[in-house]
Coordinates of C-alpha atoms and ligand atoms in Angstrom, one line a residue:
M1 CA 84.3 92.2 101.6
E2 CA 84.0 95.6 103.2
R3 CA 87.7 95.6 104.0
R4 CA 88.5 94.8 100.4
K5 CA 86.4 97.6 99.0
F6 CA 88.1 100.0 101.5
I7 CA 91.6 98.9 100.5
K8 CA 90.7 99.0 96.8
G9 CA 89.5 102.6 97.3
L10 CA 93.0 103.4 98.4
G11 CA 94.5 102.2 95.3
L12 CA 95.9 99.1 97.0
G13 CA 93.5 96.7 95.3
S14 CA 96.0 95.4 92.7
L15 CA 98.6 94.8 95.4
V16 CA 96.1 92.7 97.5
L17 CA 95.0 90.8 94.4
G18 CA 98.6 90.4 93.4
T19 CA 99.6 88.6 96.6
T20 CA 96.6 86.3 96.2
V21 CA 97.4 85.5 92.5
A22 CA 101.1 85.2 93.1
G23 CA 100.4 82.8 95.9
L24 CA 102.8 83.9 98.6
P25 CA 103.6 81.1 101.0
K26 CA 100.4 80.5 103.1
A27 CA 102.2 81.0 106.4
S28 CA 103.2 84.5 105.2
A29 CA 99.9 85.5 103.7
R30 CA 98.0 84.4 106.8
S31 CA 100.6 85.3 109.3
R32 CA 99.5 87.2 112.3
H33 CA 101.6 89.9 114.0
R34 CA 101.2 91.5 117.4
W35 CA 103.2 94.7 117.8
K36 CA 103.8 97.3 120.4
M37 CA 103.9 101.1 119.7
V38 CA 105.6 103.3 122.2
T39 CA 104.8 107.0 122.1
T40 CA 106.2 110.3 123.3
W41 CA 102.6 111.5 124.2
P42 CA 100.5 111.1 127.3
K43 CA 98.1 108.1 126.8
N44 CA 95.1 109.1 124.7
F45 CA 96.2 112.8 124.5
P46 CA 93.9 114.6 122.1
G47 CA 95.2 114.8 118.5
L48 CA 98.7 113.4 119.1
G49 CA 98.0 110.3 121.3
T50 CA 94.6 109.7 119.7
G51 CA 96.4 110.0 116.3
A52 CA 98.7 107.1 117.3
N53 CA 95.6 105.1 118.5
N54 CA 93.9 105.8 115.1
L55 CA 96.9 104.5 113.3
A56 CA 96.8 101.2 115.2
K57 CA 93.0 101.0 114.6
L58 CA 93.3 101.6 110.9
V59 CA 96.1 98.9 110.5
K60 CA 93.9 96.4 112.4
E61 CA 90.9 97.1 110.2
M62 CA 92.8 97.2 106.9
S63 CA 94.6 94.0 107.7
G64 CA 91.6 92.1 109.0
G65 CA 93.3 91.8 112.3
R66 CA 96.5 90.3 110.9
L67 CA 98.6 93.1 112.3
R68 CA 97.5 94.3 115.7
I69 CA 99.4 97.1 117.4
K70 CA 99.1 97.9 121.1
V71 CA 99.7 101.6 121.8
Y72 CA 101.6 102.7 124.9
G73 CA 101.5 106.2 126.3
A74 CA 104.6 108.0 127.6
N75 CA 106.2 106.2 130.5
E76 CA 104.0 103.1 130.2
L77 CA 106.7 101.0 128.6
V78 CA 109.5 103.5 128.1
P79 CA 110.0 107.2 129.0
P80 CA 108.9 109.6 126.2
F81 CA 112.4 110.6 125.1
E82 CA 113.6 106.9 124.9
V83 CA 111.1 106.0 122.2
F84 CA 113.7 106.3 119.4
D85 CA 116.2 104.0 121.2
A86 CA 113.4 101.5 122.2
V87 CA 112.3 101.1 118.6
S88 CA 115.8 101.0 117.3
R89 CA 116.8 98.1 119.5
G90 CA 113.5 96.3 119.1
T91 CA 112.0 96.7 122.6
A92 CA 108.9 97.9 120.6
E93 CA 108.3 97.4 116.9
M94 CA 106.9 100.9 116.5
G95 CA 107.0 104.4 117.9
H96 CA 105.2 107.6 117.5
G97 CA 106.8 111.0 118.2
A98 CA 108.5 113.9 116.4
A99 CA 111.9 113.9 114.7
Y100 CA 113.2 117.0 116.5
Y101 CA 113.2 115.1 119.8
W102 CA 116.1 113.0 118.3
K103 CA 118.6 115.8 117.5
G104 CA 121.0 114.1 119.9
K105 CA 121.1 111.2 117.4
S106 CA 121.3 113.4 114.4
E107 CA 120.9 117.2 114.1
A108 CA 119.6 116.7 110.6
A109 CA 116.6 114.7 111.9
Q110 CA 115.0 118.1 112.8
F111 CA 114.4 118.9 109.2
F112 CA 111.8 116.1 109.2
S113 CA 109.7 117.6 112.0
T114 CA 109.8 121.3 111.5
V115 CA 112.1 124.2 111.0
P116 CA 111.7 127.8 112.3
F117 CA 110.3 130.0 109.5
G118 CA 110.3 126.9 107.3
M119 CA 107.6 125.0 105.5
T120 CA 103.9 124.9 106.3
A121 CA 102.1 121.5 106.7
Q122 CA 101.1 121.6 103.1
E123 CA 104.6 122.4 101.9
M124 CA 106.1 119.7 104.2
N125 CA 103.8 117.1 102.7
G126 CA 104.8 118.2 99.2
W127 CA 108.5 118.0 100.1
L128 CA 108.3 114.6 101.9
Y129 CA 106.1 112.8 99.4
Y130 CA 107.0 114.4 96.1
G131 CA 110.1 116.5 96.7
G132 CA 112.6 113.8 97.8
G133 CA 112.3 114.5 101.6
L134 CA 111.0 111.1 102.6
K135 CA 113.7 109.3 100.7
L136 CA 116.4 111.3 102.6
W137 CA 114.6 110.7 105.9
R138 CA 114.6 106.9 105.2
E139 CA 118.3 107.0 104.4
L140 CA 119.1 108.9 107.6
Y141 CA 117.1 106.5 109.9
A142 CA 118.4 103.4 108.1
D143 CA 121.6 103.9 110.1
F144 CA 119.6 103.3 113.3
G145 CA 117.7 100.3 112.0
L146 CA 114.5 102.3 111.6
V147 CA 112.0 103.0 108.9
P148 CA 110.3 106.5 109.4
A149 CA 106.9 107.5 108.0
P150 CA 105.1 110.9 108.3
A151 CA 102.2 110.2 110.6
G152 CA 100.5 113.4 111.6
N153 CA 100.8 117.1 111.3
T154 CA 99.7 119.8 113.7
G155 CA 99.7 122.7 111.2
V156 CA 101.0 126.1 112.3
Q157 CA 101.5 126.1 116.1
M158 CA 101.2 128.9 118.6
G159 CA 104.1 130.9 119.9
G160 CA 103.4 129.9 123.4
W161 CA 102.4 130.9 126.9
F162 CA 104.2 133.6 128.8
N163 CA 103.8 135.1 132.2
K164 CA 105.1 138.5 131.1
E165 CA 104.5 140.6 128.0
I166 CA 107.0 140.4 125.1
N167 CA 107.5 143.9 123.9
S168 CA 111.1 143.8 122.8
L169 CA 114.0 141.5 122.2
Q170 CA 115.2 142.2 125.8
D171 CA 112.0 140.5 127.1
M172 CA 113.1 137.3 125.3
M173 CA 116.6 137.4 126.8
G174 CA 117.1 135.4 130.0
L175 CA 113.8 133.7 129.4
K176 CA 113.7 130.0 130.5
M177 CA 111.3 128.5 128.0
R178 CA 110.3 125.0 127.0
I179 CA 110.8 125.0 123.3
P180 CA 112.2 121.9 121.4
G181 CA 114.3 121.5 118.3
L182 CA 115.7 124.3 116.3
G183 CA 113.3 126.9 117.8
G184 CA 115.2 126.2 121.1
E185 CA 118.5 126.9 119.4
V186 CA 117.2 130.2 118.2
L187 CA 116.0 131.2 121.7
K188 CA 119.5 130.3 123.0
R189 CA 121.1 132.5 120.3
L190 CA 118.9 135.3 121.5
G191 CA 120.1 134.9 125.1
G192 CA 117.3 132.7 126.4
T193 CA 117.5 129.3 128.0
P194 CA 115.6 126.6 126.0
V195 CA 114.4 123.5 127.9
N196 CA 113.1 120.4 126.4
L197 CA 110.4 118.7 128.4
P198 CA 107.9 116.1 127.3
G199 CA 104.4 117.4 127.0
G200 CA 103.2 115.7 130.2
E201 CA 105.5 117.8 132.4
L202 CA 104.7 121.3 131.0
F203 CA 101.9 122.4 133.2
T204 CA 103.6 121.7 136.5
A205 CA 106.9 123.2 135.2
L206 CA 105.1 126.4 134.2
Q207 CA 102.9 126.6 137.3
T208 CA 105.8 126.1 139.8
G209 CA 108.0 128.6 138.0
A210 CA 110.6 126.0 136.9
I211 CA 110.2 127.6 133.5
D212 CA 109.1 131.1 132.6
A213 CA 107.3 130.2 129.4
T214 CA 106.3 127.2 127.3
E215 CA 105.1 126.4 123.9
W216 CA 103.1 123.2 123.3
V217 CA 101.0 122.9 120.1
G218 CA 98.0 125.1 119.5
P219 CA 94.6 126.0 121.1
Y220 CA 93.1 122.4 121.0
N221 CA 96.1 120.8 122.8
D222 CA 97.0 123.8 125.0
L223 CA 93.4 123.9 126.3
A224 CA 93.6 120.2 127.1
F225 CA 96.7 120.7 129.3
G226 CA 95.1 123.7 131.0
L227 CA 98.1 125.9 130.2
Y228 CA 95.9 129.0 130.5
K229 CA 95.8 128.4 134.3
A230 CA 99.5 128.8 134.6
A231 CA 100.3 131.7 132.2
K232 CA 98.4 134.8 131.1
Y233 CA 99.7 135.7 127.7
Y234 CA 99.3 133.6 124.6
Y235 CA 101.5 134.7 121.8
Y236 CA 101.4 134.0 118.0
P237 CA 102.6 133.0 115.5
G238 CA 104.5 129.9 116.2
F239 CA 107.5 131.0 114.1
H240 CA 109.4 127.9 115.4
E241 CA 106.9 125.3 114.3
P242 CA 105.1 126.3 111.1
G243 CA 103.7 122.8 110.3
T244 CA 105.1 120.1 112.5
T245 CA 105.2 116.6 111.0
L246 CA 104.8 113.8 113.5
E247 CA 106.5 110.5 112.8
A248 CA 105.9 106.8 113.0
L249 CA 109.1 104.9 113.7
I250 CA 109.2 101.3 112.6
N251 CA 111.9 98.8 113.6
K252 CA 113.4 97.8 110.2
E253 CA 113.9 94.2 111.1
A254 CA 110.2 93.9 112.2
F255 CA 109.1 95.8 109.0
D256 CA 111.2 93.5 106.7
A257 CA 109.6 90.5 108.4
L258 CA 106.1 91.5 107.4
P259 CA 104.5 90.2 104.1
S260 CA 104.4 92.9 101.5
D261 CA 100.7 93.5 101.8
L262 CA 101.0 94.3 105.5
Q263 CA 103.9 96.6 104.8
A264 CA 101.8 98.5 102.3
I265 CA 98.9 98.6 104.7
L266 CA 101.1 100.0 107.5
L267 CA 102.7 102.7 105.4
N268 CA 99.4 103.7 103.8
A269 CA 97.7 103.8 107.3
C270 CA 100.5 106.2 108.3
K271 CA 99.7 108.4 105.3
I272 CA 96.0 108.5 106.2
V273 CA 96.8 109.5 109.7
N274 CA 99.3 112.1 108.5
Q275 CA 96.5 113.8 106.6
D276 CA 93.7 113.1 109.1
M277 CA 95.5 114.6 112.0
L278 CA 95.9 117.9 110.1
A279 CA 92.2 117.9 109.3
E280 CA 91.4 117.3 113.0
Y281 CA 93.6 120.2 114.1
T282 CA 92.0 122.4 111.4
A283 CA 88.6 121.6 112.8
R284 CA 89.3 121.8 116.5
N285 CA 91.7 124.7 116.9
P286 CA 89.2 127.4 116.0
S287 CA 86.6 126.5 118.7
A288 CA 89.3 125.8 121.3
L289 CA 90.7 129.3 120.6
Q290 CA 87.2 130.7 121.2
D291 CA 86.9 128.9 124.5
L292 CA 90.3 130.2 125.6
L293 CA 89.4 133.7 124.8
T294 CA 85.8 133.9 126.0
K295 CA 85.6 131.3 128.8
H296 CA 89.2 131.6 130.2
H297 CA 89.9 135.2 129.3
V298 CA 93.3 134.5 127.8
D299 CA 95.3 137.5 126.6
L300 CA 96.1 136.9 123.0
R301 CA 99.1 138.7 121.7
V302 CA 101.1 138.9 118.5
Y303 CA 104.9 138.9 118.7
P304 CA 106.2 142.4 117.9
Q305 CA 107.5 142.8 114.3
D306 CA 111.1 143.6 115.3
V307 CA 111.2 140.5 117.5
L308 CA 110.0 138.4 114.6
Q309 CA 112.5 140.0 112.3
R310 CA 115.4 139.2 114.7
L311 CA 114.1 135.6 115.2
R312 CA 114.0 135.2 111.4
T313 CA 117.6 136.2 111.0
L314 CA 118.8 134.0 113.8
S315 CA 116.7 131.1 112.5
A316 CA 118.4 131.2 109.1
E317 CA 121.8 131.1 110.8
V318 CA 120.9 128.2 113.1
V319 CA 119.4 126.2 110.3
A320 CA 122.3 126.8 107.9
E321 CA 124.8 125.6 110.6
I322 CA 123.3 122.1 110.5
A323 CA 124.5 121.8 107.0
E324 CA 128.1 122.1 108.3
K325 CA 127.8 119.0 110.5
D326 CA 128.4 116.5 107.8
A327 CA 128.0 115.8 104.1
F328 CA 124.6 114.1 104.5
A329 CA 123.2 116.9 106.7
K330 CA 124.2 119.3 104.0
E331 CA 122.4 117.2 101.4
I332 CA 119.2 117.3 103.5
Y333 CA 119.5 121.0 104.2
T334 CA 120.1 121.7 100.5
S335 CA 117.0 119.6 99.5
Y336 CA 114.9 121.3 102.1
R337 CA 116.1 124.8 101.2
K338 CA 115.6 124.4 97.5
F339 CA 112.1 123.1 97.9
L340 CA 111.2 125.9 100.4
Q341 CA 112.5 128.6 98.0
Q342 CA 110.3 127.3 95.2
A343 CA 107.3 126.7 97.5
K344 CA 107.6 130.3 98.8
G345 CA 107.1 131.8 95.4
W346 CA 104.0 129.7 94.7
S347 CA 102.6 130.1 98.3
R348 CA 102.9 133.8 98.0
I349 CA 100.6 134.1 95.0
S350 CA 98.3 131.2 96.0
E351 CA 97.6 130.6 99.8
L352 CA 98.9 134.0 101.0
A353 CA 97.3 136.1 98.2
Y354 CA 94.0 134.2 98.6
L355 CA 93.9 134.5 102.5
Q356 CA 94.6 138.3 102.2
A357 CA 92.0 138.6 99.5
R358 CA 89.5 136.7 101.6
D359 CA 90.0 138.9 104.6
G360 CA 89.9 142.0 102.4
G361 CA 93.3 143.2 103.5
Ligands
CA1 CA1 105.4 122.6 119.8

């Protein structure tokens, strides 16, 4: 009864009743499914890994145990950057990661995680759910036998951890930095060397000097990895990740084999986690930042304006070039750009104007 009330509260009541009334084959309505979810995150990592755990827990609760998903951390079943392939070929029915990790499969996938100087979390959700973004994402992943769903958002990230001050563009040149996705391409264009490493390898790489700098997520997650022990300067803003969407990957065959109520439960659980993770980051980043500044004496710095300006110009070039890859990439780019242009005008007189007014500046 509790479960029913919960589902009804989500607007799924009619669907659940519908399947009862319509009388789906009993085997289907009662069928039980045990799935595996592979992730790109260290097991139980705060926010990201626990978000994946939360997704599995919600699905189990909402389905009354009919769909149970066992979550695997990075390297438990497959290495972190093999999650996409593992779900595509059905080694696991589900995955949790971020679309920019799969730019080797499709450059255009990166639009569905985050774009330098692109949309905030709020704007991403607007584009994905109501601006045609998710439809394009589903079309793109269908070629790989996958169904994607937004399943988490970190909000605006931090610029990253550096062992030297960034006072000019020259300081960014020659820098070997862990920075994934399009942000990495921007650094490359500036004369740096981007490296893509899974989260679990960042601390050691930074501490041993294998990389000069790294970005990860934000105060909550960066504190958890202890990155402050390996680098002194903490730069903001995260121009490269203004509102990163995390993704659930679902094997299409496995998804199609589910009865429709379990499909709805699964997709709606993803939607809950997508919003819930953003709320968690919004709650935990401020206190983590205080800890970094007061307990660990981190040197917080803002990127110089001229550096940001150059990064903004290069970002526009890098992002526009994806549109030249193929016709579908162009369609995705055009949809993203059009939504962003409109969202900018509204955000300027709503969020931005309000935040400035609140701060009195
Ligand atoms: Ca990041």
